[in-house]
Protein backbone atom coordinates (compact mmCIF):
# COMPACT_ATOMS: atom_id res chain seq x y z
CA UNK A 1 0.00 0.00 0.00
CA UNK A 2 1.28 3.44 -0.84
CA UNK A 3 1.73 6.16 1.73
CA UNK A 4 -0.43 9.30 1.87
CA UNK A 5 -0.15 11.76 -0.96
CA UNK A 6 2.07 14.72 -0.27
CA UNK A 7 0.79 18.08 -1.50
CA UNK A 8 2.78 19.49 -4.38
CA UNK A 9 4.85 17.81 -7.04
CA UNK A 10 8.60 17.55 -7.35
CA UNK A 11 9.07 19.07 -3.93
CA UNK A 12 7.29 22.29 -4.90
CA UNK A 13 4.39 23.51 -2.81
CA UNK A 14 1.06 23.20 -4.53
CA UNK A 15 -0.56 26.50 -5.44
CA UNK A 16 -3.07 27.76 -2.95
CA UNK A 17 -6.68 27.36 -3.95
CA UNK A 18 -7.26 31.10 -3.66
CA UNK A 19 -4.79 31.72 -6.47
CA UNK A 20 -6.53 29.22 -8.76
CA UNK A 21 -10.11 30.35 -8.17
CA UNK A 22 -11.44 33.29 -10.11
CA UNK A 23 -14.66 34.38 -8.39
CA UNK A 24 -15.64 36.36 -11.49
CA UNK A 25 -15.96 33.03 -13.34
CA UNK A 26 -18.47 31.90 -10.72
CA UNK A 27 -20.36 35.20 -10.96
CA UNK A 28 -20.53 34.83 -14.76
CA UNK A 29 -21.81 31.26 -14.41
CA UNK A 30 -24.48 32.30 -11.87
CA UNK A 31 -25.52 35.15 -14.17
CA UNK A 32 -26.02 32.72 -17.06
CA UNK A 33 -27.91 30.23 -14.89
CA UNK A 34 -30.23 32.91 -13.50
CA UNK A 35 -31.04 34.19 -16.96
CA UNK A 36 -32.27 30.70 -17.87
CA UNK A 37 -33.80 29.41 -14.64
CA UNK A 38 -35.43 32.59 -13.31
CA UNK A 39 -35.74 34.34 -16.65
CA UNK A 40 -33.82 37.22 -15.11
CA UNK A 41 -32.63 39.91 -17.47
CA UNK A 42 -29.28 41.66 -17.14
CA UNK A 43 -31.23 44.78 -16.17
CA UNK A 44 -32.84 42.88 -13.28
CA UNK A 45 -29.52 41.40 -12.19
CA UNK A 46 -27.88 44.84 -12.21
CA UNK A 47 -30.88 46.68 -10.72
CA UNK A 48 -30.40 48.67 -7.52
CA UNK A 49 -30.21 46.17 -4.66
CA UNK A 50 -29.68 43.09 -6.84
CA UNK A 51 -26.61 40.90 -6.72
CA UNK A 52 -24.85 42.58 -9.67
CA UNK A 53 -25.71 46.16 -8.68
CA UNK A 54 -22.82 48.51 -8.03
CA UNK A 55 -23.59 48.51 -4.31
CA UNK A 56 -23.71 44.69 -4.00
CA UNK A 57 -21.21 43.46 -6.60
CA UNK A 58 -18.21 43.34 -4.27
CA UNK A 59 -20.29 41.37 -1.72
CA UNK A 60 -21.42 38.98 -4.47
CA UNK A 61 -17.81 38.41 -5.56
CA UNK A 62 -16.75 37.82 -1.94
CA UNK A 63 -19.57 35.28 -1.44
CA UNK A 64 -18.60 33.47 -4.64
CA UNK A 65 -14.96 33.38 -3.55
CA UNK A 66 -15.97 31.99 -0.15
CA UNK A 67 -18.16 29.40 -1.91
CA UNK A 68 -15.16 28.23 -3.96
CA UNK A 69 -12.78 28.09 -0.99
CA UNK A 70 -15.07 26.47 1.57
CA UNK A 71 -16.92 23.19 1.46
CA UNK A 72 -20.31 24.73 0.75
CA UNK A 73 -22.58 22.63 -1.40
CA UNK A 74 -24.93 25.31 -2.70
CA UNK A 75 -25.48 28.98 -3.30
CA UNK A 76 -29.03 30.25 -2.97
CA UNK A 77 -30.50 33.09 -4.96
CA UNK A 78 -33.73 34.73 -3.93
CA UNK A 79 -35.88 36.64 -6.40
CA UNK A 80 -38.08 39.34 -4.90
CA UNK A 81 -40.64 41.12 -7.04
CA UNK A 82 -42.35 44.31 -5.99
CA UNK A 83 -45.21 46.09 -7.69
CA UNK A 84 -44.52 49.76 -8.34
CA UNK A 85 -47.09 52.39 -9.18
CA UNK A 86 -45.87 54.87 -11.75
CA UNK A 87 -47.00 58.48 -11.89
CA UNK A 88 -48.96 57.73 -15.07
CA UNK A 89 -51.12 55.23 -13.16
CA UNK A 90 -49.61 52.12 -14.76
CA UNK A 91 -48.29 49.44 -12.47
CA UNK A 92 -44.90 47.97 -13.13
CA UNK A 93 -42.76 45.43 -11.39
CA UNK A 94 -39.28 45.66 -10.03
CA UNK A 95 -37.17 42.59 -9.48
CA UNK A 96 -34.38 42.17 -6.94
CA UNK A 97 -32.09 39.13 -6.94
CA UNK A 98 -30.13 38.39 -3.77
CA UNK A 99 -27.36 35.85 -3.24
CA UNK A 100 -27.70 33.95 0.03
PDB file of N, CA, C and O in Angstrom, residues 17-19 21 64-71:
ATOM      1  N   UNK A  17      -5.415  27.368  -3.225  1.00  0.00           N
ATOM      2  CA  UNK A  17      -6.678  27.359  -3.949  1.00  0.00           C
ATOM      3  C   UNK A  17      -7.114  28.772  -4.296  1.00  0.00           C
ATOM      4  O   UNK A  17      -7.679  29.012  -5.351  1.00  0.00           O
ATOM      5  N   UNK A  18      -6.823  29.725  -3.401  1.00  0.00           N
ATOM      6  CA  UNK A  18      -7.255  31.095  -3.656  1.00  0.00           C
ATOM      7  C   UNK A  18      -6.614  31.684  -4.906  1.00  0.00           C
ATOM      8  O   UNK A  18      -7.182  32.545  -5.547  1.00  0.00           O
ATOM      9  N   UNK A  19      -5.426  31.196  -5.264  1.00  0.00           N
ATOM     10  CA  UNK A  19      -4.787  31.718  -6.466  1.00  0.00           C
ATOM     11  C   UNK A  19      -5.315  31.050  -7.726  1.00  0.00           C
ATOM     12  O   UNK A  19      -5.098  31.535  -8.821  1.00  0.00           O
ATOM     13  N   UNK A  21      -8.683  30.090  -8.047  1.00  0.00           N
ATOM     14  CA  UNK A  21     -10.115  30.347  -8.169  1.00  0.00           C
ATOM     15  C   UNK A  21     -10.345  31.789  -8.584  1.00  0.00           C
ATOM     16  O   UNK A  21      -9.853  32.712  -7.948  1.00  0.00           O
ATOM     17  N   UNK A  64     -18.991  34.484  -3.665  1.00  0.00           N
ATOM     18  CA  UNK A  64     -18.599  33.468  -4.642  1.00  0.00           C
ATOM     19  C   UNK A  64     -17.195  32.934  -4.338  1.00  0.00           C
ATOM     20  O   UNK A  64     -16.929  31.742  -4.493  1.00  0.00           O
ATOM     21  N   UNK A  65     -16.305  33.811  -3.910  1.00  0.00           N
ATOM     22  CA  UNK A  65     -14.957  33.379  -3.545  1.00  0.00           C
ATOM     23  C   UNK A  65     -15.006  32.456  -2.327  1.00  0.00           C
ATOM     24  O   UNK A  65     -14.362  31.406  -2.305  1.00  0.00           O
ATOM     25  N   UNK A  66     -15.810  32.834  -1.331  1.00  0.00           N
ATOM     26  CA  UNK A  66     -15.972  31.985  -0.153  1.00  0.00           C
ATOM     27  C   UNK A  66     -16.556  30.625  -0.530  1.00  0.00           C
ATOM     28  O   UNK A  66     -16.140  29.593  -0.025  1.00  0.00           O
ATOM     29  N   UNK A  67     -17.538  30.641  -1.440  1.00  0.00           N
ATOM     30  CA  UNK A  67     -18.157  29.402  -1.915  1.00  0.00           C
ATOM     31  C   UNK A  67     -17.103  28.482  -2.517  1.00  0.00           C
ATOM     32  O   UNK A  67     -17.097  27.278  -2.263  1.00  0.00           O
ATOM     33  N   UNK A  68     -16.189  29.036  -3.305  1.00  0.00           N
ATOM     34  CA  UNK A  68     -15.162  28.233  -3.957  1.00  0.00           C
ATOM     35  C   UNK A  68     -14.127  27.702  -2.970  1.00  0.00           C
ATOM     36  O   UNK A  68     -13.610  26.603  -3.148  1.00  0.00           O
ATOM     37  N   UNK A  69     -13.842  28.474  -1.937  1.00  0.00           N
ATOM     38  CA  UNK A  69     -12.784  28.090  -0.993  1.00  0.00           C
ATOM     39  C   UNK A  69     -13.272  27.184   0.125  1.00  0.00           C
ATOM     40  O   UNK A  69     -12.492  26.404   0.663  1.00  0.00           O
ATOM     41  N   UNK A  70     -14.541  27.266   0.478  1.00  0.00           N
ATOM     42  CA  UNK A  70     -15.068  26.467   1.571  1.00  0.00           C
ATOM     43  C   UNK A  70     -15.815  25.270   1.016  1.00  0.00           C
ATOM     44  O   UNK A  70     -16.022  25.145  -0.172  1.00  0.00           O
ATOM     45  N   UNK A  71     -16.229  24.406   1.901  1.00  0.00           N
ATOM     46  CA  UNK A  71     -16.915  23.188   1.456  1.00  0.00           C
ATOM     47  C   UNK A  71     -18.425  23.370   1.428  1.00  0.00           C
ATOM     48  O   UNK A  71     -19.178  22.507   1.860  1.00  0.00           O
TER      49      UNK A  71
END
